[in-house]
């Protein structure tokens, strides 16, 4: 790593405390309850990016994207797939209160988009999409599909997009003090920032690991076998054929680390799964 850039980033983080706090306010928060899996990391959030504000932007972008997919004949083309996805999603939504009660009243929505991409996502506030490439190429069982959808829902529950945008703001405001050195521009439009973190920048490994763990618990509470997260990952990894992994896995931990962590936490939530199946 470039030493100058590394130093600049460290200064930027420190600049959050000295500069961003004064201009916009910032705080470390716990967005969700820890659950059985024990997700307890406190997150940095900028007060100037409220959940309601970000959800409003997300809802507008989602509506535009779905309109474009509909115009292209790519929205919910297979009724059986759509019904399957929505049935699983509704069972998962019924369990979100275990991590944050307010999420039960979010305007959750999911559509199936015809695309060869192996991907799925959930925007702030619960607007979701899954691509037919994931369904057709991975051929997931219902348990494995619950692991995918639960993982994406977890990103929204933990407000990972808001956290990433807050981190970008911290870096940009802090670096503006050093503009003669860095030349970094000021914060752009919130909509552009959301598009960037949702569809351009990868999630951090910390975010991906948290989403894995929460997704496993959501699935178990909904009556889906949490151990399917391991077999899902194996299918996803196999799809790469030894090359670059699918976008869905591009920032996940290594094979051995992720497999072991998923297996360990799947066993931890097995009592929840067994209770849900009674």
CSV table of C-alpha atoms in Angstrom, one decimal:
chain,number,residue,atom,x,y,z
A,1,UNK,CA,0.0,0.0,0.0
A,2,UNK,CA,1.2,3.5,-0.8
A,3,UNK,CA,2.5,4.9,2.5
A,4,UNK,CA,1.4,8.5,1.7
A,5,UNK,CA,-2.2,7.3,1.0
A,6,UNK,CA,-2.2,5.2,4.1
A,7,UNK,CA,-1.2,8.2,6.2
A,8,UNK,CA,-3.8,10.3,4.6
A,9,UNK,CA,-6.5,7.8,5.4
A,10,UNK,CA,-5.4,7.7,9.1
A,11,UNK,CA,-5.5,11.5,9.2
A,12,UNK,CA,-9.0,11.4,7.5
A,13,UNK,CA,-10.4,9.1,10.2
A,14,UNK,CA,-9.0,11.4,12.9
A,15,UNK,CA,-10.4,14.3,11.0
A,16,UNK,CA,-13.9,12.9,11.6
A,17,UNK,CA,-13.6,13.6,15.3
A,18,UNK,CA,-12.1,17.1,14.9
A,19,UNK,CA,-13.9,18.3,11.8
A,20,UNK,CA,-17.0,16.2,10.8
A,21,UNK,CA,-18.3,16.2,14.4
A,22,UNK,CA,-18.2,20.0,14.4
A,23,UNK,CA,-19.8,20.4,11.0
A,24,UNK,CA,-22.4,17.6,10.8
A,25,UNK,CA,-22.2,15.6,14.0
A,26,UNK,CA,-21.1,11.9,14.2
A,27,UNK,CA,-21.6,9.1,16.7
A,28,UNK,CA,-21.0,5.5,17.2
A,29,UNK,CA,-24.3,3.5,17.4
A,30,UNK,CA,-25.5,-0.1,17.6
A,31,UNK,CA,-28.1,-0.3,14.8
A,32,UNK,CA,-29.4,-3.8,15.8
A,33,UNK,CA,-29.7,-6.0,18.8
A,34,UNK,CA,-27.0,-8.6,18.9
A,35,UNK,CA,-29.2,-11.7,18.4
A,36,UNK,CA,-28.1,-15.2,19.2
A,37,UNK,CA,-25.2,-14.9,16.8
A,38,UNK,CA,-23.8,-12.0,18.8
A,39,UNK,CA,-23.3,-9.1,16.3
A,40,UNK,CA,-22.2,-6.4,18.7
A,41,UNK,CA,-20.0,-4.0,16.8
A,42,UNK,CA,-20.8,-0.3,17.2
A,43,UNK,CA,-20.9,1.6,14.0
A,44,UNK,CA,-19.9,5.1,13.0
A,45,UNK,CA,-22.8,7.2,11.6
A,46,UNK,CA,-22.9,10.8,10.4
A,47,UNK,CA,-26.0,12.6,11.9
A,48,UNK,CA,-26.4,14.5,8.6
A,49,UNK,CA,-27.4,11.3,6.9
A,50,UNK,CA,-30.5,10.2,8.6
A,51,UNK,CA,-32.1,6.7,8.0
A,52,UNK,CA,-35.3,8.4,6.8
A,53,UNK,CA,-33.4,10.6,4.4
A,54,UNK,CA,-31.5,7.7,3.0
A,55,UNK,CA,-34.6,5.6,2.7
A,56,UNK,CA,-36.4,8.3,0.7
A,57,UNK,CA,-33.5,8.4,-1.8
A,58,UNK,CA,-33.4,4.6,-1.9
A,59,UNK,CA,-37.2,4.3,-2.6
A,60,UNK,CA,-36.9,6.8,-5.4
A,61,UNK,CA,-34.0,4.9,-7.0
A,62,UNK,CA,-35.7,1.6,-6.6
A,63,UNK,CA,-38.8,2.8,-8.3
A,64,UNK,CA,-36.8,4.0,-11.2
A,65,UNK,CA,-34.9,0.8,-11.5
A,66,UNK,CA,-38.0,-1.4,-11.4
A,67,UNK,CA,-39.7,0.9,-14.0
A,68,UNK,CA,-36.7,0.4,-16.3
A,69,UNK,CA,-36.8,-3.4,-15.7
A,70,UNK,CA,-40.5,-3.5,-16.5
A,71,UNK,CA,-40.0,-1.5,-19.7
A,72,UNK,CA,-37.4,-4.0,-20.8
A,73,UNK,CA,-39.7,-7.0,-20.0
A,74,UNK,CA,-37.3,-8.1,-17.3
A,75,UNK,CA,-39.4,-7.6,-14.2
A,76,UNK,CA,-41.1,-10.6,-12.6
A,77,UNK,CA,-41.2,-12.5,-15.8
A,78,UNK,CA,-41.5,-16.0,-14.2
A,79,UNK,CA,-44.6,-16.1,-11.9
A,80,UNK,CA,-43.5,-19.3,-10.2
A,81,UNK,CA,-40.1,-17.8,-9.3
A,82,UNK,CA,-41.6,-14.6,-8.0
A,83,UNK,CA,-44.1,-16.5,-5.8
A,84,UNK,CA,-41.3,-18.7,-4.4
A,85,UNK,CA,-39.0,-15.7,-3.7
A,86,UNK,CA,-41.8,-13.7,-2.1
A,87,UNK,CA,-43.0,-16.6,0.1
A,88,UNK,CA,-39.5,-17.1,1.5
A,89,UNK,CA,-38.9,-13.4,1.9
A,90,UNK,CA,-42.2,-12.9,3.9
A,91,UNK,CA,-41.1,-15.6,6.3
A,92,UNK,CA,-37.8,-13.9,6.8
A,93,UNK,CA,-39.4,-10.5,7.3
A,94,UNK,CA,-41.5,-11.9,10.1
A,95,UNK,CA,-38.3,-12.5,12.0
A,96,UNK,CA,-36.6,-9.1,11.7
A,97,UNK,CA,-37.9,-8.0,15.1
A,98,UNK,CA,-35.3,-10.2,16.7
A,99,UNK,CA,-32.7,-7.7,15.6
A,100,UNK,CA,-34.7,-4.4,15.3
A,101,UNK,CA,-38.4,-4.2,16.0
A,102,UNK,CA,-38.9,-1.1,13.9
A,103,UNK,CA,-37.9,-3.0,10.7
A,104,UNK,CA,-41.1,-5.0,10.9
A,105,UNK,CA,-43.0,-1.9,9.7
A,106,UNK,CA,-40.5,-1.1,6.9
A,107,UNK,CA,-42.1,-1.1,3.4
A,108,UNK,CA,-40.4,-4.3,2.3
A,109,UNK,CA,-40.7,-5.2,-1.3
A,110,UNK,CA,-38.9,-7.7,-3.6
A,111,UNK,CA,-38.8,-8.3,-7.4
A,112,UNK,CA,-37.1,-10.8,-9.6
A,113,UNK,CA,-35.1,-9.3,-12.4
A,114,UNK,CA,-34.2,-11.3,-15.5
A,115,UNK,CA,-30.5,-11.0,-15.8
A,116,UNK,CA,-27.6,-13.4,-16.0
A,117,UNK,CA,-25.9,-11.7,-13.1
A,118,UNK,CA,-25.5,-13.9,-10.0
A,119,UNK,CA,-26.6,-11.3,-7.5
A,120,UNK,CA,-29.2,-10.1,-5.0
A,121,UNK,CA,-29.4,-6.9,-3.0
A,122,UNK,CA,-31.5,-5.0,-0.4
A,123,UNK,CA,-31.6,-1.2,-0.3
A,124,UNK,CA,-32.0,0.9,2.9
A,125,UNK,CA,-35.5,0.4,4.2
A,126,UNK,CA,-36.1,-3.0,2.7
A,127,UNK,CA,-36.5,-2.6,-1.1
A,128,UNK,CA,-35.0,-5.8,-2.6
A,129,UNK,CA,-34.2,-7.6,-5.9
A,130,UNK,CA,-32.8,-10.9,-6.9
A,131,UNK,CA,-31.6,-11.8,-10.4
A,132,UNK,CA,-32.6,-14.9,-12.3
A,133,UNK,CA,-28.9,-15.6,-12.9
A,134,UNK,CA,-28.6,-16.6,-9.2
A,135,UNK,CA,-31.7,-18.7,-9.3
A,136,UNK,CA,-31.0,-20.5,-12.6
A,137,UNK,CA,-27.3,-20.9,-12.3
A,138,UNK,CA,-27.0,-21.8,-8.6
A,139,UNK,CA,-30.2,-23.7,-8.4
A,140,UNK,CA,-30.6,-23.0,-4.7
A,141,UNK,CA,-32.9,-25.0,-2.4
A,142,UNK,CA,-35.4,-23.0,-0.5
A,143,UNK,CA,-33.1,-23.2,2.5
A,144,UNK,CA,-30.2,-21.9,0.4
A,145,UNK,CA,-32.4,-19.2,-1.1
A,146,UNK,CA,-33.3,-18.1,2.4
A,147,UNK,CA,-29.6,-17.8,3.2
A,148,UNK,CA,-29.2,-15.4,0.2
A,149,UNK,CA,-32.2,-13.3,1.0
A,150,UNK,CA,-31.5,-13.2,4.7
A,151,UNK,CA,-27.9,-12.1,4.0
A,152,UNK,CA,-29.1,-9.2,1.9
A,153,UNK,CA,-31.8,-8.2,4.4
A,154,UNK,CA,-29.1,-8.1,7.1
A,155,UNK,CA,-27.2,-5.4,5.2
A,156,UNK,CA,-30.3,-3.2,5.4
A,157,UNK,CA,-31.0,-4.1,9.1
A,158,UNK,CA,-27.4,-3.1,10.0
A,159,UNK,CA,-27.6,0.1,7.8
A,160,UNK,CA,-24.3,-0.8,6.1
A,161,UNK,CA,-25.0,1.6,3.2
A,162,UNK,CA,-25.5,4.5,5.7
A,163,UNK,CA,-22.3,3.5,7.5
A,164,UNK,CA,-20.3,3.4,4.2
A,165,UNK,CA,-21.6,6.8,3.2
A,166,UNK,CA,-20.8,8.2,6.7
A,167,UNK,CA,-17.3,6.9,6.3
A,168,UNK,CA,-16.9,8.5,2.9
A,169,UNK,CA,-18.1,11.8,4.4
A,170,UNK,CA,-15.6,11.5,7.2
A,171,UNK,CA,-12.8,10.9,4.7
A,172,UNK,CA,-13.9,13.7,2.4
A,173,UNK,CA,-14.4,16.3,5.1
A,174,UNK,CA,-11.2,15.3,6.8
A,175,UNK,CA,-9.3,15.3,3.6
A,176,UNK,CA,-10.6,18.7,2.6
A,177,UNK,CA,-8.4,20.1,5.3
A,178,UNK,CA,-5.5,18.6,3.4
A,179,UNK,CA,-6.9,19.5,-0.1
A,180,UNK,CA,-3.5,20.9,-1.2
A,181,UNK,CA,-2.1,17.4,-0.7
A,182,UNK,CA,-5.0,15.2,-1.8
A,183,UNK,CA,-7.2,17.1,-4.1
A,184,UNK,CA,-10.3,15.2,-2.9
A,185,UNK,CA,-13.6,16.8,-3.8
A,186,UNK,CA,-16.4,17.7,-1.3
A,187,UNK,CA,-19.3,15.3,-0.7
A,188,UNK,CA,-21.5,14.8,-3.7
A,189,UNK,CA,-25.2,14.2,-4.0
A,190,UNK,CA,-26.6,11.7,-1.5
A,191,UNK,CA,-28.3,9.8,-4.4
A,192,UNK,CA,-25.0,9.4,-6.2
A,193,UNK,CA,-23.4,8.3,-2.9
A,194,UNK,CA,-26.0,5.6,-2.4
A,195,UNK,CA,-25.6,4.3,-5.9
A,196,UNK,CA,-21.9,4.1,-5.4
A,197,UNK,CA,-22.1,2.1,-2.2
A,198,UNK,CA,-24.9,-0.1,-3.4
A,199,UNK,CA,-23.7,-1.0,-6.9
A,200,UNK,CA,-20.1,0.0,-7.3
A,201,UNK,CA,-18.1,-0.3,-4.1
A,202,UNK,CA,-17.9,-3.7,-2.5
A,203,UNK,CA,-19.0,-4.2,1.1
A,204,UNK,CA,-16.2,-4.6,3.6
A,205,UNK,CA,-15.4,-8.1,4.9
A,206,UNK,CA,-16.8,-7.0,8.3
A,207,UNK,CA,-20.1,-6.1,6.6
A,208,UNK,CA,-20.2,-9.3,4.7
A,209,UNK,CA,-19.5,-11.4,7.9
A,210,UNK,CA,-22.2,-9.6,9.8
A,211,UNK,CA,-24.7,-10.1,7.0
A,212,UNK,CA,-23.8,-13.8,7.0
A,213,UNK,CA,-24.4,-14.2,10.7
A,214,UNK,CA,-27.6,-12.3,10.8
A,215,UNK,CA,-28.8,-14.0,7.7
A,216,UNK,CA,-28.2,-17.4,9.3
A,217,UNK,CA,-30.2,-16.5,12.3
A,218,UNK,CA,-33.1,-15.0,10.3
A,219,UNK,CA,-33.3,-18.2,8.2
A,220,UNK,CA,-33.2,-20.4,11.3
A,221,UNK,CA,-36.0,-18.4,13.0
A,222,UNK,CA,-38.1,-18.6,9.8
A,223,UNK,CA,-37.8,-22.4,9.8
A,224,UNK,CA,-35.1,-22.7,7.1
A,225,UNK,CA,-32.1,-24.9,7.8
A,226,UNK,CA,-29.2,-22.5,8.7
A,227,UNK,CA,-26.6,-25.1,7.6
A,228,UNK,CA,-27.7,-24.4,4.0
A,229,UNK,CA,-25.6,-21.2,4.1
A,230,UNK,CA,-22.6,-23.5,3.9
A,231,UNK,CA,-23.8,-25.4,0.9
A,232,UNK,CA,-24.9,-22.2,-0.7
A,233,UNK,CA,-21.4,-20.8,-0.4
A,234,UNK,CA,-20.0,-24.0,-1.8
A,235,UNK,CA,-22.2,-23.7,-4.9
A,236,UNK,CA,-21.3,-20.0,-5.3
A,237,UNK,CA,-17.6,-20.7,-5.0
A,238,UNK,CA,-17.8,-23.6,-7.4
A,239,UNK,CA,-19.4,-21.3,-10.0
A,240,UNK,CA,-16.1,-19.4,-10.2
A,241,UNK,CA,-14.3,-22.5,-11.6
A,242,UNK,CA,-11.1,-21.5,-9.8
A,243,UNK,CA,-11.2,-18.0,-11.2
A,244,UNK,CA,-12.6,-14.8,-9.8
A,245,UNK,CA,-15.6,-15.4,-7.5
A,246,UNK,CA,-19.0,-14.1,-8.4
A,247,UNK,CA,-19.7,-10.5,-7.4
A,248,UNK,CA,-21.9,-11.8,-4.5
A,249,UNK,CA,-18.7,-13.3,-3.0
A,250,UNK,CA,-16.1,-10.8,-4.1
A,251,UNK,CA,-15.3,-9.5,-0.6
A,252,UNK,CA,-16.2,-12.4,1.5
A,253,UNK,CA,-13.6,-14.0,3.8
A,254,UNK,CA,-11.4,-16.9,2.6
A,255,UNK,CA,-13.0,-20.3,2.0
A,256,UNK,CA,-11.8,-22.0,5.1
A,257,UNK,CA,-12.6,-18.9,7.3
A,258,UNK,CA,-16.1,-18.4,6.0
A,259,UNK,CA,-17.0,-22.0,6.0
A,260,UNK,CA,-15.9,-22.5,9.6
A,261,UNK,CA,-17.7,-19.4,10.8
A,262,UNK,CA,-20.9,-20.2,9.0
A,263,UNK,CA,-20.9,-23.8,10.3
A,264,UNK,CA,-20.1,-22.6,13.9
A,265,UNK,CA,-22.9,-20.1,13.9
A,266,UNK,CA,-25.4,-22.4,12.1
A,267,UNK,CA,-24.9,-24.8,15.0
A,268,UNK,CA,-25.5,-22.0,17.4
A,269,UNK,CA,-28.9,-21.2,16.0
A,270,UNK,CA,-30.0,-24.8,15.4
A,271,UNK,CA,-32.3,-24.7,18.5
A,272,UNK,CA,-34.1,-21.7,16.9
A,273,UNK,CA,-34.5,-23.7,13.7
A,274,UNK,CA,-35.8,-26.8,15.5
A,275,UNK,CA,-38.2,-24.7,17.5
A,276,UNK,CA,-39.6,-23.0,14.3
A,277,UNK,CA,-40.1,-26.5,12.7
A,278,UNK,CA,-42.3,-27.8,15.6
